[in-house]
Short mmCIF file of C-alpha atoms and ligand atoms in Angstrom, two decimals:
data_model
loop_
_atom_site.label_atom_id
_atom_site.label_comp_id
_atom_site.label_asym_id
_atom_site.label_seq_id
_atom_site.Cartn_x
_atom_site.Cartn_y
_atom_site.Cartn_z
CA MET A 1 32.32 37.41 6.51
CA LYS A 2 31.11 33.87 7.15
CA ILE A 3 34.18 33.03 9.16
CA TYR A 4 33.67 36.15 11.22
CA PHE A 5 30.11 35.11 12.03
CA ALA A 6 31.23 31.60 12.81
CA LEU A 7 33.73 32.84 15.33
CA ILE A 8 31.13 35.10 16.91
CA SER A 9 28.53 32.36 17.13
CA ALA A 10 31.01 29.80 18.39
CA ALA A 11 32.02 32.23 21.10
CA ALA A 12 28.40 32.94 21.92
CA LEU A 13 27.65 29.26 22.22
CA SER A 14 30.63 28.66 24.46
CA LEU A 15 29.37 31.40 26.73
CA SER A 16 25.81 30.14 26.63
CA ALA A 17 26.91 26.71 27.76
CA CYS A 18 27.87 28.28 31.09
CA GLY A 19 24.67 30.23 31.79
CA GLY A 20 21.09 29.10 31.45
CA GLN A 21 19.67 32.53 30.66
CA GLN A 22 21.70 33.05 27.50
CA GLU A 23 20.79 29.72 25.90
CA THR A 24 17.75 31.22 24.23
CA ALA A 25 20.02 33.61 22.32
CA ALA A 26 22.27 30.87 20.96
CA PRO A 27 19.93 29.46 18.24
CA ALA A 28 19.59 32.96 16.71
CA ALA A 29 23.35 33.24 16.37
CA VAL A 30 23.49 29.80 14.71
CA SER A 31 20.92 30.72 12.09
CA GLU A 32 23.11 33.56 10.83
CA ALA A 33 25.94 31.19 9.93
CA PRO A 34 24.49 27.68 9.94
CA VAL A 35 27.11 25.81 7.89
CA ALA A 36 30.23 27.23 9.46
CA ALA A 37 28.84 27.07 12.97
CA ALA A 38 27.82 23.44 12.57
CA SER A 39 31.26 22.34 11.41
CA GLU A 40 33.34 24.48 13.71
CA ALA A 41 31.54 24.29 17.02
CA PRO A 42 29.97 20.85 17.19
CA ILE A 43 30.76 20.00 20.80
CA GLU A 44 29.18 22.87 22.69
CA ASN A 45 26.52 23.33 20.08
CA THR A 46 23.46 21.47 21.32
CA PRO A 47 20.99 23.55 19.23
CA THR A 48 22.76 22.52 15.97
CA GLU A 49 22.65 18.86 16.91
CA GLN A 50 18.92 19.13 17.35
CA ALA A 51 18.56 20.78 13.96
CA ALA A 52 20.45 18.04 12.11
CA PRO A 53 17.71 15.33 12.22
CA ALA A 54 15.19 17.83 10.81
CA SER A 55 17.27 18.49 7.69
CA ALA A 56 17.96 14.78 7.25
CA GLY A 57 14.21 14.15 7.28
CA SER A 58 13.50 16.62 4.52
CA ALA A 59 16.28 15.12 2.39
CA ALA A 60 14.53 11.73 2.50
CA ALA A 61 11.27 13.08 1.06
CA PRO A 62 12.20 12.88 -2.68
CA ALA A 63 12.83 9.12 -2.37
CA GLU A 64 9.19 8.57 -1.44
CA ALA A 65 8.08 10.51 -4.51
CA GLY A 66 10.00 8.01 -6.66
CA GLU A 67 8.05 4.96 -5.49
CA CYS A 68 5.73 5.14 -8.49
CA GLU A 69 8.44 5.05 -11.11
CA THR A 70 11.42 2.97 -12.11
CA VAL A 71 14.21 2.99 -14.68
CA VAL A 72 15.16 0.01 -16.86
CA ASN A 73 18.38 0.15 -18.85
CA SER A 74 19.04 -1.77 -22.06
CA ASP A 75 22.22 -2.01 -24.13
CA ASP A 76 24.03 -3.19 -27.27
CA GLN A 77 24.50 -6.63 -25.66
CA MET A 78 20.74 -7.22 -25.95
CA LYS A 79 20.18 -7.12 -22.19
CA PHE A 80 17.90 -5.40 -19.70
CA ASP A 81 19.61 -4.51 -16.43
CA LYS A 82 16.66 -5.96 -14.48
CA GLN A 83 15.34 -9.49 -14.38
CA GLU A 84 12.48 -8.45 -12.17
CA LEU A 85 10.35 -5.34 -12.57
CA GLU A 86 8.59 -4.26 -9.39
CA ILE A 87 5.36 -2.34 -9.84
CA LYS A 88 3.66 -0.90 -6.82
CA LYS A 89 -0.07 -1.62 -6.87
CA SER A 90 -0.95 1.33 -4.66
CA CYS A 91 0.27 3.78 -7.31
CA LYS A 92 -2.42 5.48 -9.37
CA GLU A 93 -0.14 5.16 -12.35
CA PHE A 94 3.33 3.69 -12.51
CA LYS A 95 5.95 5.33 -14.69
CA ILE A 96 8.65 3.30 -16.47
CA VAL A 97 11.66 4.95 -18.06
CA LEU A 98 13.40 2.75 -20.64
CA LYS A 99 16.96 3.79 -21.48
CA HIS A 100 19.24 2.43 -24.19
CA THR A 101 22.80 2.91 -23.00
CA GLY A 102 24.35 1.45 -26.15
CA LYS A 103 25.40 3.08 -29.42
CA MET A 104 23.67 1.00 -32.09
CA PRO A 105 20.69 2.45 -33.96
CA ALA A 106 17.12 1.25 -33.45
CA ALA A 107 17.14 -0.49 -36.84
CA ALA A 108 19.96 -2.83 -35.75
CA MET A 109 19.60 -3.06 -31.95
CA GLY A 110 16.25 -1.47 -31.13
CA HIS A 111 14.59 -2.14 -27.80
CA ASN A 112 11.16 -1.65 -26.38
CA LEU A 113 9.53 -2.81 -23.17
CA VAL A 114 6.23 -4.65 -23.40
CA ILE A 115 4.19 -6.01 -20.49
CA SER A 116 1.62 -8.82 -20.77
CA LYS A 117 0.56 -11.99 -19.03
CA SER A 118 3.30 -14.62 -19.30
CA GLU A 119 0.98 -16.93 -21.24
CA ASP A 120 0.43 -14.21 -23.86
CA ALA A 121 4.09 -13.33 -24.39
CA SER A 122 4.84 -15.62 -27.34
CA GLY A 123 1.73 -14.47 -29.20
CA VAL A 124 2.51 -10.80 -28.59
CA VAL A 125 6.11 -11.29 -29.76
CA GLY A 126 5.02 -13.19 -32.89
CA ASP A 127 2.43 -10.62 -33.90
CA GLY A 128 4.84 -7.82 -32.97
CA ALA A 129 7.41 -9.02 -35.50
CA GLY A 130 4.80 -8.73 -38.23
CA ALA A 131 3.79 -5.27 -37.05
CA THR A 132 7.25 -3.93 -38.04
CA ALA A 133 9.34 -1.15 -36.53
CA ALA A 134 6.83 1.43 -37.75
CA ASN A 135 4.53 0.15 -34.96
CA ASP A 136 7.33 -0.37 -32.44
CA PHE A 137 6.98 -4.14 -33.08
CA VAL A 138 3.65 -4.21 -31.26
CA LYS A 139 0.47 -5.15 -33.11
CA PRO A 140 -1.80 -2.08 -33.04
CA GLY A 141 -4.69 -2.57 -30.64
CA ASP A 142 -3.27 -5.78 -29.16
CA THR A 143 -5.48 -6.24 -26.09
CA ARG A 144 -3.05 -8.75 -24.56
CA VAL A 145 -0.58 -5.90 -24.05
CA ILE A 146 -0.96 -4.21 -20.65
CA ALA A 147 1.42 -1.41 -21.63
CA HIS A 148 4.40 -0.85 -23.89
CA SER A 149 7.07 1.69 -24.70
CA LYS A 150 8.24 3.00 -28.03
CA LEU A 151 11.17 1.39 -29.83
CA ILE A 152 14.43 3.21 -29.13
CA GLY A 153 18.05 3.02 -30.28
CA GLY A 154 21.39 3.70 -28.59
CA GLY A 155 21.57 6.85 -26.49
CA GLU A 156 17.81 7.30 -26.43
CA GLU A 157 15.24 6.96 -23.68
CA THR A 158 11.47 6.81 -23.55
CA THR A 159 8.88 6.95 -20.79
CA PHE A 160 5.48 5.30 -20.57
CA THR A 161 2.97 4.63 -17.83
CA VAL A 162 1.26 1.50 -16.59
CA ASP A 163 -2.11 1.34 -14.88
CA PRO A 164 -1.52 -1.00 -11.90
CA SER A 165 -5.25 -1.80 -11.71
CA LYS A 166 -4.92 -3.74 -15.01
CA PHE A 167 -3.04 -6.58 -13.31
CA ALA A 168 -5.33 -9.41 -12.25
CA GLU A 169 -4.82 -11.21 -8.98
CA GLY A 170 -3.30 -14.67 -9.42
CA SER A 171 -1.91 -14.11 -12.94
CA GLN A 172 1.77 -14.10 -13.91
CA TYR A 173 3.13 -11.15 -15.85
CA GLU A 174 6.29 -10.60 -17.85
CA PHE A 175 8.14 -7.72 -19.43
CA TYR A 176 10.14 -8.16 -22.60
CA CYS A 177 11.46 -6.66 -25.82
CA THR A 178 9.59 -7.54 -29.01
CA PHE A 179 12.34 -6.55 -31.45
CA PRO A 180 12.67 -9.74 -33.58
CA GLY A 181 15.01 -12.22 -31.93
CA HIS A 182 15.38 -10.32 -28.65
CA TYR A 183 12.87 -12.08 -26.41
CA GLY A 184 15.24 -14.92 -25.48
CA LEU A 185 17.70 -12.59 -23.78
CA MET A 186 15.38 -9.73 -23.00
CA HIS A 187 12.59 -10.82 -20.72
CA GLY A 188 11.88 -10.81 -17.01
CA THR A 189 9.19 -11.13 -14.38
CA VAL A 190 6.79 -8.40 -13.36
CA LYS A 191 6.38 -8.44 -9.60
CA LEU A 192 3.44 -6.59 -8.11
CA ILE A 193 4.23 -5.24 -4.68
ZN1 ZN B 1 15.55 -5.44 -27.82
#
């Protein structure tokens, strides 16, 4: 049935290319079999060429919706896949998805993602170790922490949000994992854009 329509519309378009009056009928024929007509009659088919940029524009829309979120992967090699975490200041809230792509459990190779000023990182990590896994290795109520995720193990993921208005102008910020011993390999710069 689709092929039949495609042949009809291709024929109609070929005819319409010869006469000005029939051009108005051509777009209607295209809409009945848009996919087949587009691939089979591209040369004579001016109306389809005009339609293509419109569909490309709508396909780009979801990318804009993703500007206020990012994904950070972590693994059994004690690594984040990002050394720089970009947070867009114009976002009302910024969503961070932390994924653990490894296989080891949280007790052996747990990861979290904590954000603070660079100057506060060592204090947050030190107090986090004492806070134990029950508190995701973050001291409860630690005001130096801008935001943090839960502690996760291999195959898990967790999402948390950051309030971009909490970052002060002129200060340096870092993200890191506070699982004991992980900071050395698992830290990076927070870049506000
Ligand atoms: Zn870790």
